[in-house]
């Protein structure tokens, strides 16, 4: 007997009733308040159709021109790690296997590498990320169906499928999208545990969270969300023994990475602890309001509004479900608000919970799914359900439009890390690979473009802005302690200016151009991106300029 | 008859029009894929001084110990030693010193000859190795190193530079004549001009006002550019603007590479980066690297050859007695290496060469007449090439010697094994509560259904 059945009230009488399922109340309510209504076609097939639309739209949005732009710096690093794991000869010289994060995502990409080859590595990585993104939509649907019914599940899936934030992140070969999948799977198993009180689901939840940590260690924050929920709803946690078993399973899972690092040995493993120190003490990379300013529009203001509205308006039916979902959002948000390093994709694992809360609001207010036999909610009139559908369509539209616009957007020469591919980066790298001798060394403004050049260009590149002070740099990056000397000695043969790094680091951009002028810099390649000027006229914007230099 | 008038008209037109057209002498096609030959002349080192310990080359014999005074059988001797950062000086490298060091072919006067010139001659036994010359050693390991490349003359720079361009010493004294070299000396550049081939003589820090006519008025070492570029001591090269314009500053080498105007033959001489003791050999390496890197970055790489050599031995020890082909030479061995997409990989060429071998290659490559007896008898450096192979991709040569040890490779199997096992176990963890493993469930249920206490045959009967 699955937990899903028990939530729908078809559990066997002999099965002990869990405290959580009493709160869920689906079985009880159905039996106490049987409201036999005629099951319309809409109610019968609507959620399935909506979910199918969500999957279809989600797939299209994630695959449309997926590889149009080359990878960004973080993608280059993770895919480079995958290549290093697969022992791809060229890239494994440029990208160390062990860096800041665990290796579950590179592990999957490395498995695909023999089939895709080095040339299609970027596409393979992104397709894998898309796969994780679509799987997250499916899991979100399953959670919503368990917690609030099929309509809410399908609606949440639709919101997530169209959400600009999730679309953007799950199109990139980053760790955050796959991590979001494991974390959402954790949530699903946790809900099932709450419904069934079966230890095996709690263990599954712990292992899923462990896989999340093996994808990106920040997934451990969601352990805090679980603890918070259990603390506020002691009836969920039950006896201590299952908790201890689950904790053991979690620890055993996450121990895999340090164990693999220890057993693998080799160069780079000694840096593992340095990353932690660096992450703890590095300077903030964004202002404190970064998330508040950046994330809500990416989530969709309508979705955020619906989620907040639902918490306020239907607080009377607050249960562990709402606590869990809210904790799934608030705990990571609070953590990253305090954590000095802020990245655009870091909060993507909270998006399923936000979509679920928003969909729940519609379900509550407009009785979506109420007509279905076994529904949690009382029946509402048809006009309210009509409004609900219109609202769903409107919200979906409000998500789809910016998502599509975002995919069609042209660069203005600036770039937010983690927000997509880098226009011109792949082309510049390929120019480097085909036009420069083996053994060429390049100097870029910062390490981001250096990573891209290394990934596509297969040449060593150094970031001018990498600090010689080990406390102020990523332990992986090699600083150029005396760039003037290196250039004068002919150690560096090309310098690469790019508009994206220049917008972030004007000082080092100017410094780089000074070197280009000083060492007979000659423009040998320029990447132009077609954009529009302030008056709306199409114009070609130079985004990457490569200078040949000599002593 | 009707055709006579038009044919006559055509003939008249052709006879007037064709002579007015500029005459383009057809450039001879090279006999090899090498369409551009570049040669750089550095200064004052022997083969043993630079490559005496290079693996596989004819370097310093293991039991070498140079007597301080070869005339005294009881004289102490000095073994070769690594110079490293020891201070060095400009050792005497005159004709007299050569003869004493050569000592009738006994090759045992290297210290003695210098002591007679008030040097502490022991430094002559010093050598450099890959730690000091990482770029050159790496070049040698990737391309061609010549270990039988002799300087053309016993003397120093003047004779050897003249042999380099004209296959003759130019003067009986190893110095530039006050009236300049004879205009009758035929140089390789004359041959190139005659054949319609292009050439340039690039000079680092070139000052066109310094020639044999003005060099005595110039204070400091810059007057030496007349020695490095003997064309500046041949009157007709100075007086004929058509010839003089071929002598250019080194910056033009880089712009020629960039602009597609590299000549067929390019001679290069340094100024400050010549490695002439006590100058910095690292500066010389960087200078050479900048020239070779520029070539590798240009499209000319694919049909070029770049040869680096040294004008004389500079007073340093070398263990191979030079063959004496005439009254001027050969002198001691000098370092030389060839970089080209067609150069044999990691090849040590032990063919006997001298500077006129360079001329011989140019002459053979473009079908030119020899300049003198020396180059006519010389062996071309063609043996260093392999024209049957496709041109090699350009590759910048690293600076590290010995090459840094490879970083220990991680045991990737540990990562694959542990992560793979974890994913597999995680899958099972989800399948168990989801009851997807029916066989497991059946197995478990059948086990549960068995009697808890075993039944023995005997018990049943009872």
mmCIF file of N, CA and C in Angstrom, chain A residues 34-142:
data_model
loop_
_atom_site.group_PDB
_atom_site.id
_atom_site.type_symbol
_atom_site.label_atom_id
_atom_site.label_comp_id
_atom_site.label_asym_id
_atom_site.label_seq_id
_atom_site.Cartn_x
_atom_site.Cartn_y
_atom_site.Cartn_z
ATOM 1 N N UNK A 34 -18.753 13.080 2.732
ATOM 2 C CA UNK A 34 -18.833 12.616 1.342
ATOM 3 C C UNK A 34 -19.651 13.585 0.519
ATOM 4 N N UNK A 35 -19.074 14.126 -0.493
ATOM 5 C CA UNK A 35 -19.794 15.082 -1.346
ATOM 6 C C UNK A 35 -19.789 14.539 -2.755
ATOM 7 N N UNK A 36 -20.635 13.575 -2.982
ATOM 8 C CA UNK A 36 -20.654 12.972 -4.317
ATOM 9 C C UNK A 36 -21.130 13.956 -5.359
ATOM 10 N N UNK A 37 -20.275 14.345 -6.199
ATOM 11 C CA UNK A 37 -20.627 15.258 -7.288
ATOM 12 C C UNK A 37 -20.355 14.565 -8.605
ATOM 13 N N UNK A 38 -21.005 15.058 -9.586
ATOM 14 C CA UNK A 38 -20.777 14.471 -10.903
ATOM 15 C C UNK A 38 -19.385 14.844 -11.375
ATOM 16 N N UNK A 39 -18.646 13.869 -11.730
ATOM 17 C CA UNK A 39 -17.266 14.110 -12.155
ATOM 18 C C UNK A 39 -17.255 14.578 -13.595
ATOM 19 N N UNK A 40 -16.980 15.828 -13.767
ATOM 20 C CA UNK A 40 -16.981 16.374 -15.124
ATOM 21 C C UNK A 40 -15.734 15.930 -15.877
ATOM 22 N N UNK A 41 -15.803 16.114 -17.163
ATOM 23 C CA UNK A 41 -14.658 15.792 -18.014
ATOM 24 C C UNK A 41 -13.460 16.639 -17.633
ATOM 25 N N UNK A 42 -13.788 17.914 -17.309
ATOM 26 C CA UNK A 42 -12.704 18.834 -16.946
ATOM 27 C C UNK A 42 -11.966 18.339 -15.715
ATOM 28 N N UNK A 43 -12.727 17.919 -14.718
ATOM 29 C CA UNK A 43 -12.096 17.475 -13.489
ATOM 30 C C UNK A 43 -11.358 16.152 -13.672
ATOM 31 N N UNK A 44 -11.927 15.337 -14.541
ATOM 32 C CA UNK A 44 -11.294 14.042 -14.726
ATOM 33 C C UNK A 44 -9.980 14.151 -15.497
ATOM 34 N N UNK A 45 -10.045 14.921 -16.589
ATOM 35 C CA UNK A 45 -8.876 14.974 -17.464
ATOM 36 C C UNK A 45 -8.076 16.270 -17.342
ATOM 37 N N UNK A 46 -8.727 17.266 -16.725
ATOM 38 C CA UNK A 46 -8.072 18.585 -16.662
ATOM 39 C C UNK A 46 -6.668 18.570 -16.098
ATOM 40 N N UNK A 47 -6.485 18.000 -14.882
ATOM 41 C CA UNK A 47 -5.124 18.022 -14.317
ATOM 42 C C UNK A 47 -4.096 17.327 -15.203
ATOM 43 N N UNK A 48 -4.523 16.225 -15.810
ATOM 44 C CA UNK A 48 -3.580 15.497 -16.667
ATOM 45 C C UNK A 48 -3.189 16.343 -17.872
ATOM 46 N N UNK A 49 -4.219 16.998 -18.453
ATOM 47 C CA UNK A 49 -3.945 17.842 -19.619
ATOM 48 C C UNK A 49 -3.039 19.004 -19.222
ATOM 49 N N UNK A 50 -3.363 19.588 -18.057
ATOM 50 C CA UNK A 50 -2.563 20.718 -17.583
ATOM 51 C C UNK A 50 -1.110 20.290 -17.349
ATOM 52 N N UNK A 51 -0.971 19.112 -16.777
ATOM 53 C CA UNK A 51 0.385 18.611 -16.524
ATOM 54 C C UNK A 51 1.121 18.324 -17.839
ATOM 55 N N UNK A 52 0.358 17.776 -18.790
ATOM 56 C CA UNK A 52 0.978 17.515 -20.102
ATOM 57 C C UNK A 52 1.421 18.822 -20.753
ATOM 58 N N UNK A 53 0.567 19.836 -20.619
ATOM 59 C CA UNK A 53 0.930 21.155 -21.168
ATOM 60 C C UNK A 53 2.180 21.681 -20.463
ATOM 61 N N UNK A 54 2.182 21.500 -19.131
ATOM 62 C CA UNK A 54 3.348 21.968 -18.355
ATOM 63 C C UNK A 54 4.624 21.295 -18.846
ATOM 64 N N UNK A 55 4.552 19.992 -19.034
ATOM 65 C CA UNK A 55 5.757 19.270 -19.474
ATOM 66 C C UNK A 55 6.172 19.697 -20.876
ATOM 67 N N UNK A 56 5.164 19.839 -21.729
ATOM 68 C CA UNK A 56 5.468 20.215 -23.114
ATOM 69 C C UNK A 56 6.083 21.619 -23.164
ATOM 70 N N UNK A 57 5.414 22.552 -22.473
ATOM 71 C CA UNK A 57 5.917 23.933 -22.475
ATOM 72 C C UNK A 57 7.283 24.003 -21.799
ATOM 73 N N UNK A 58 7.403 23.272 -20.701
ATOM 74 C CA UNK A 58 8.685 23.263 -19.993
ATOM 75 C C UNK A 58 9.800 22.713 -20.861
ATOM 76 N N UNK A 59 9.479 21.674 -21.601
ATOM 77 C CA UNK A 59 10.496 21.080 -22.477
ATOM 78 C C UNK A 59 10.890 22.054 -23.584
ATOM 79 N N UNK A 60 9.868 22.665 -24.189
ATOM 80 C CA UNK A 60 10.155 23.602 -25.282
ATOM 81 C C UNK A 60 10.998 24.776 -24.793
ATOM 82 N N UNK A 61 10.573 25.333 -23.649
ATOM 83 C CA UNK A 61 11.314 26.495 -23.136
ATOM 84 C C UNK A 61 12.750 26.144 -22.779
ATOM 85 N N UNK A 62 12.955 24.924 -22.338
ATOM 86 C CA UNK A 62 14.306 24.549 -21.906
ATOM 87 C C UNK A 62 15.193 24.102 -23.064
ATOM 88 N N UNK A 63 14.565 23.656 -24.119
ATOM 89 C CA UNK A 63 15.370 23.166 -25.235
ATOM 90 C C UNK A 63 15.547 24.183 -26.363
ATOM 91 N N UNK A 64 14.678 25.199 -26.391
ATOM 92 C CA UNK A 64 14.692 26.152 -27.498
ATOM 93 C C UNK A 64 16.041 26.883 -27.540
ATOM 94 N N UNK A 65 16.762 26.702 -28.634
ATOM 95 C CA UNK A 65 18.081 27.326 -28.822
ATOM 96 C C UNK A 65 18.978 27.127 -27.603
ATOM 97 N N UNK A 66 18.949 25.905 -27.101
ATOM 98 C CA UNK A 66 19.668 25.605 -25.858
ATOM 99 C C UNK A 66 21.152 25.922 -25.964
ATOM 100 N N UNK A 67 21.724 25.605 -27.092
ATOM 101 C CA UNK A 67 23.173 25.760 -27.232
ATOM 102 C C UNK A 67 23.543 26.951 -28.113
ATOM 103 N N UNK A 68 22.623 27.907 -28.185
ATOM 104 C CA UNK A 68 22.884 29.069 -29.052
ATOM 105 C C UNK A 68 24.129 29.826 -28.595
ATOM 106 N N UNK A 69 24.232 30.046 -27.313
ATOM 107 C CA UNK A 69 25.408 30.725 -26.769
ATOM 108 C C UNK A 69 26.298 29.711 -26.065
ATOM 109 N N UNK A 70 27.574 30.000 -26.052
ATOM 110 C CA UNK A 70 28.518 29.123 -25.371
ATOM 111 C C UNK A 70 28.338 29.178 -23.863
ATOM 112 N N UNK A 71 29.027 28.297 -23.194
ATOM 113 C CA UNK A 71 28.867 28.181 -21.744
ATOM 114 C C UNK A 71 29.427 29.405 -21.037
ATOM 115 N N UNK A 72 28.909 29.632 -19.839
ATOM 116 C CA UNK A 72 29.486 30.678 -19.007
ATOM 117 C C UNK A 72 30.599 30.078 -18.148
ATOM 118 N N UNK A 73 31.170 30.887 -17.296
ATOM 119 C CA UNK A 73 32.347 30.465 -16.542
ATOM 120 C C UNK A 73 32.071 29.251 -15.661
ATOM 121 N N UNK A 74 30.968 29.293 -14.908
ATOM 122 C CA UNK A 74 30.675 28.181 -13.996
ATOM 123 C C UNK A 74 30.401 26.899 -14.768
ATOM 124 N N UNK A 75 29.665 27.035 -15.866
ATOM 125 C CA UNK A 75 29.415 25.846 -16.688
ATOM 126 C C UNK A 75 30.730 25.267 -17.201
ATOM 127 N N UNK A 76 31.605 26.156 -17.633
ATOM 128 C CA UNK A 76 32.903 25.698 -18.143
ATOM 129 C C UNK A 76 33.660 24.921 -17.076
ATOM 130 N N UNK A 77 33.570 25.407 -15.844
ATOM 131 C CA UNK A 77 34.287 24.737 -14.751
ATOM 132 C C UNK A 77 33.706 23.342 -14.509
ATOM 133 N N UNK A 78 32.389 23.245 -14.424
ATOM 134 C CA UNK A 78 31.776 21.942 -14.111
ATOM 135 C C UNK A 78 31.974 20.954 -15.264
ATOM 136 N N UNK A 79 31.839 21.457 -16.472
ATOM 137 C CA UNK A 79 32.043 20.566 -17.616
ATOM 138 C C UNK A 79 33.526 20.206 -17.744
ATOM 139 N N UNK A 80 34.376 21.154 -17.384
ATOM 140 C CA UNK A 80 35.809 20.855 -17.371
ATOM 141 C C UNK A 80 36.134 19.790 -16.331
ATOM 142 N N UNK A 81 35.469 19.863 -15.193
ATOM 143 C CA UNK A 81 35.653 18.823 -14.173
ATOM 144 C C UNK A 81 35.187 17.472 -14.700
ATOM 145 N N UNK A 82 34.074 17.495 -15.411
ATOM 146 C CA UNK A 82 33.564 16.241 -15.983
ATOM 147 C C UNK A 82 34.588 15.659 -16.959
ATOM 148 N N UNK A 83 35.162 16.544 -17.773
ATOM 149 C CA UNK A 83 36.177 16.088 -18.729
ATOM 150 C C UNK A 83 37.397 15.551 -17.992
ATOM 151 N N UNK A 84 37.743 16.216 -16.883
ATOM 152 C CA UNK A 84 38.887 15.737 -16.094
ATOM 153 C C UNK A 84 38.572 14.371 -15.488
ATOM 154 N N UNK A 85 37.329 14.203 -15.053
ATOM 155 C CA UNK A 85 36.942 12.912 -14.481
ATOM 156 C C UNK A 85 36.974 11.816 -15.551
ATOM 157 N N UNK A 86 36.559 12.175 -16.752
ATOM 158 C CA UNK A 86 36.576 11.202 -17.849
ATOM 159 C C UNK A 86 37.977 11.057 -18.455
ATOM 160 N N UNK A 87 38.910 11.808 -17.906
ATOM 161 C CA UNK A 87 40.301 11.797 -18.367
ATOM 162 C C UNK A 87 40.403 12.203 -19.840
ATOM 163 N N UNK A 88 39.650 13.210 -20.215
ATOM 164 C CA UNK A 88 39.776 13.770 -21.556
ATOM 165 C C UNK A 88 41.129 14.508 -21.587
ATOM 166 N N UNK A 89 42.015 14.145 -22.507
ATOM 167 C CA UNK A 89 43.414 14.583 -22.364
ATOM 168 C C UNK A 89 43.614 16.095 -22.380
ATOM 169 N N UNK A 90 42.903 16.807 -23.233
ATOM 170 C CA UNK A 90 43.159 18.246 -23.361
ATOM 171 C C UNK A 90 42.590 19.020 -22.179
ATOM 172 N N UNK A 91 41.329 18.806 -21.909
ATOM 173 C CA UNK A 91 40.680 19.603 -20.865
ATOM 174 C C UNK A 91 41.144 19.205 -19.470
ATOM 175 N N UNK A 92 41.563 17.957 -19.299
ATOM 176 C CA UNK A 92 41.998 17.558 -17.953
ATOM 177 C C UNK A 92 43.325 18.230 -17.594
ATOM 178 N N UNK A 93 44.054 18.772 -18.579
ATOM 179 C CA UNK A 93 45.257 19.541 -18.265
ATOM 180 C C UNK A 93 44.901 20.937 -17.766
ATOM 181 N N UNK A 94 43.732 21.408 -18.148
ATOM 182 C CA UNK A 94 43.358 22.792 -17.848
ATOM 183 C C UNK A 94 42.388 22.903 -16.675
ATOM 184 N N UNK A 95 41.644 21.851 -16.423
ATOM 185 C CA UNK A 95 40.650 21.904 -15.349
ATOM 186 C C UNK A 95 40.945 20.794 -14.335
ATOM 187 N N UNK A 96 41.202 21.181 -13.095
ATOM 188 C CA UNK A 96 41.446 20.146 -12.081
ATOM 189 C C UNK A 96 40.161 19.405 -11.748
ATOM 190 N N UNK A 97 40.332 18.159 -11.336
ATOM 191 C CA UNK A 97 39.157 17.346 -11.010
ATOM 192 C C UNK A 97 38.484 17.833 -9.734
ATOM 193 N N UNK A 98 39.299 18.104 -8.729
ATOM 194 C CA UNK A 98 38.722 18.485 -7.442
ATOM 195 C C UNK A 98 38.757 19.998 -7.287
ATOM 196 N N UNK A 99 37.596 20.544 -7.087
ATOM 197 C CA UNK A 99 37.501 21.979 -6.837
ATOM 198 C C UNK A 99 36.600 22.174 -5.626
ATOM 199 N N UNK A 100 35.770 23.210 -5.684
ATOM 200 C CA UNK A 100 35.006 23.564 -4.499
ATOM 201 C C UNK A 100 33.875 22.591 -4.208
ATOM 202 N N UNK A 101 33.268 22.039 -5.244
ATOM 203 C CA UNK A 101 32.018 21.312 -5.032
ATOM 204 C C UNK A 101 32.193 19.816 -5.262
ATOM 205 N N UNK A 102 31.281 19.034 -4.690
ATOM 206 C CA UNK A 102 31.294 17.588 -4.958
ATOM 207 C C UNK A 102 31.035 17.287 -6.435
ATOM 208 N N UNK A 103 31.037 16.032 -6.768
ATOM 209 C CA UNK A 103 31.198 15.669 -8.185
ATOM 210 C C UNK A 103 30.028 14.896 -8.784
ATOM 211 N N UNK A 104 28.853 14.954 -8.163
ATOM 212 C CA UNK A 104 27.780 14.110 -8.703
ATOM 213 C C UNK A 104 27.367 14.541 -10.115
ATOM 214 N N UNK A 105 27.217 15.846 -10.318
ATOM 215 C CA UNK A 105 26.836 16.302 -11.664
ATOM 216 C C UNK A 105 27.952 16.027 -12.684
ATOM 217 N N UNK A 106 29.214 16.406 -12.387
ATOM 218 C CA UNK A 106 30.280 16.011 -13.332
ATOM 219 C C UNK A 106 30.349 14.508 -13.544
ATOM 220 N N UNK A 107 30.006 13.740 -12.518
ATOM 221 C CA UNK A 107 30.006 12.279 -12.655
ATOM 222 C C UNK A 107 29.026 11.848 -13.759
ATOM 223 N N UNK A 108 27.829 12.421 -13.727
ATOM 224 C CA UNK A 108 26.842 12.059 -14.760
ATOM 225 C C UNK A 108 27.313 12.520 -16.151
ATOM 226 N N UNK A 109 27.859 13.727 -16.210
ATOM 227 C CA UNK A 109 28.326 14.241 -17.507
ATOM 228 C C UNK A 109 29.486 13.380 -18.019
ATOM 229 N N UNK A 110 30.356 12.991 -17.094
ATOM 230 C CA UNK A 110 31.514 12.167 -17.489
ATOM 231 C C UNK A 110 31.055 10.835 -18.077
ATOM 232 N N UNK A 111 29.956 10.313 -17.564
ATOM 233 C CA UNK A 111 29.433 9.058 -18.122
ATOM 234 C C UNK A 111 28.979 9.254 -19.568
ATOM 235 N N UNK A 112 28.503 10.471 -19.849
ATOM 236 C CA UNK A 112 28.004 10.739 -21.210
ATOM 237 C C UNK A 112 29.119 11.106 -22.179
ATOM 238 N N UNK A 113 30.249 11.538 -21.637
ATOM 239 C CA UNK A 113 31.315 12.079 -22.496
ATOM 240 C C UNK A 113 31.804 11.116 -23.578
ATOM 241 N N UNK A 114 31.981 9.840 -23.281
ATOM 242 C CA UNK A 114 32.431 8.948 -24.350
ATOM 243 C C UNK A 114 31.472 8.895 -25.536
ATOM 244 N N UNK A 115 30.216 9.216 -25.308
ATOM 245 C CA UNK A 115 29.245 9.157 -26.400
ATOM 246 C C UNK A 115 29.120 10.497 -27.123
ATOM 247 N N UNK A 116 29.305 11.572 -26.373
ATOM 248 C CA UNK A 116 29.116 12.891 -26.983
ATOM 249 C C UNK A 116 30.414 13.442 -27.570
ATOM 250 N N UNK A 117 31.535 13.071 -26.987
ATOM 251 C CA UNK A 117 32.803 13.645 -27.425
ATOM 252 C C UNK A 117 33.004 15.022 -26.823
ATOM 253 N N UNK A 118 34.239 15.513 -26.938
ATOM 254 C CA UNK A 118 34.583 16.805 -26.352
ATOM 255 C C UNK A 118 33.833 17.945 -27.027
ATOM 256 N N UNK A 119 33.601 17.833 -28.314
ATOM 257 C CA UNK A 119 33.001 18.943 -29.066
ATOM 258 C C UNK A 119 31.569 19.220 -28.609
ATOM 259 N N UNK A 120 30.850 18.178 -28.230
ATOM 260 C CA UNK A 120 29.446 18.367 -27.833
ATOM 261 C C UNK A 120 29.283 18.352 -26.326
ATOM 262 N N UNK A 121 30.375 18.580 -25.621
ATOM 263 C CA UNK A 121 30.310 18.493 -24.163
ATOM 264 C C UNK A 121 29.374 19.545 -23.582
ATOM 265 N N UNK A 122 29.402 20.747 -24.149
ATOM 266 C CA UNK A 122 28.526 21.794 -23.612
ATOM 267 C C UNK A 122 27.063 21.423 -23.794
ATOM 268 N N UNK A 123 26.743 20.903 -24.961
ATOM 269 C CA UNK A 123 25.351 20.513 -25.219
ATOM 270 C C UNK A 123 24.950 19.350 -24.318
ATOM 271 N N UNK A 124 25.831 18.395 -24.150
ATOM 272 C CA UNK A 124 25.512 17.234 -23.312
ATOM 273 C C UNK A 124 25.249 17.670 -21.875
ATOM 274 N N UNK A 125 26.087 18.558 -21.362
ATOM 275 C CA UNK A 125 25.909 19.042 -19.996
ATOM 276 C C UNK A 125 24.595 19.776 -19.835
ATOM 277 N N UNK A 126 24.269 20.572 -20.828
ATOM 278 C CA UNK A 126 23.027 21.341 -20.726
ATOM 279 C C UNK A 126 21.803 20.437 -20.874
ATOM 280 N N UNK A 127 21.905 19.450 -21.742
ATOM 281 C CA UNK A 127 20.780 18.525 -21.882
ATOM 282 C C UNK A 127 20.550 17.768 -20.579
ATOM 283 N N UNK A 128 21.630 17.424 -19.922
ATOM 284 C CA UNK A 128 21.491 16.733 -18.641
ATOM 285 C C UNK A 128 20.819 17.650 -17.622
ATOM 286 N N UNK A 129 21.222 18.911 -17.630
ATOM 287 C CA UNK A 129 20.596 19.877 -16.713
ATOM 288 C C UNK A 129 19.117 20.039 -17.032
ATOM 289 N N UNK A 130 18.789 20.069 -18.312
ATOM 290 C CA UNK A 130 17.376 20.164 -18.711
ATOM 291 C C UNK A 130 16.621 18.934 -18.205
ATOM 292 N N UNK A 131 17.251 17.781 -18.329
ATOM 293 C CA UNK A 131 16.621 16.552 -17.841
ATOM 294 C C UNK A 131 16.306 16.654 -16.358
ATOM 295 N N UNK A 132 17.248 17.160 -15.595
ATOM 296 C CA UNK A 132 17.007 17.347 -14.162
ATOM 297 C C UNK A 132 15.885 18.362 -13.931
ATOM 298 N N UNK A 133 15.868 19.406 -14.746
ATOM 299 C CA UNK A 133 14.838 20.427 -14.597
ATOM 300 C C UNK A 133 13.457 19.865 -14.856
ATOM 301 N N UNK A 134 13.321 19.069 -15.915
ATOM 302 C CA UNK A 134 12.019 18.479 -16.230
ATOM 303 C C UNK A 134 11.616 17.467 -15.156
ATOM 304 N N UNK A 135 12.598 16.733 -14.661
ATOM 305 C CA UNK A 135 12.299 15.773 -13.592
ATOM 306 C C UNK A 135 11.820 16.508 -12.343
ATOM 307 N N UNK A 136 12.348 17.690 -12.105
ATOM 308 C CA UNK A 136 11.895 18.488 -10.960
ATOM 309 C C UNK A 136 10.432 18.876 -11.124
ATOM 310 N N UNK A 137 10.041 19.182 -12.351
ATOM 311 C CA UNK A 137 8.636 19.522 -12.616
ATOM 312 C C UNK A 137 7.745 18.320 -12.282
ATOM 313 N N UNK A 138 8.184 17.158 -12.693
ATOM 314 C CA UNK A 138 7.400 15.942 -12.438
ATOM 315 C C UNK A 138 7.278 15.702 -10.932
ATOM 316 N N UNK A 139 8.378 15.853 -10.234
ATOM 317 C CA UNK A 139 8.361 15.617 -8.785
ATOM 318 C C UNK A 139 7.484 16.664 -8.098
ATOM 319 N N UNK A 140 7.533 17.883 -8.597
ATOM 320 C CA UNK A 140 6.687 18.941 -8.025
ATOM 321 C C UNK A 140 5.216 18.589 -8.199
ATOM 322 N N UNK A 141 4.891 18.087 -9.369
ATOM 323 C CA UNK A 141 3.524 17.636 -9.618
ATOM 324 C C UNK A 141 3.132 16.562 -8.593
ATOM 325 N N UNK A 142 4.037 15.624 -8.358
ATOM 326 C CA UNK A 142 3.737 14.534 -7.423
ATOM 327 C C UNK A 142 3.532 15.062 -6.007
#
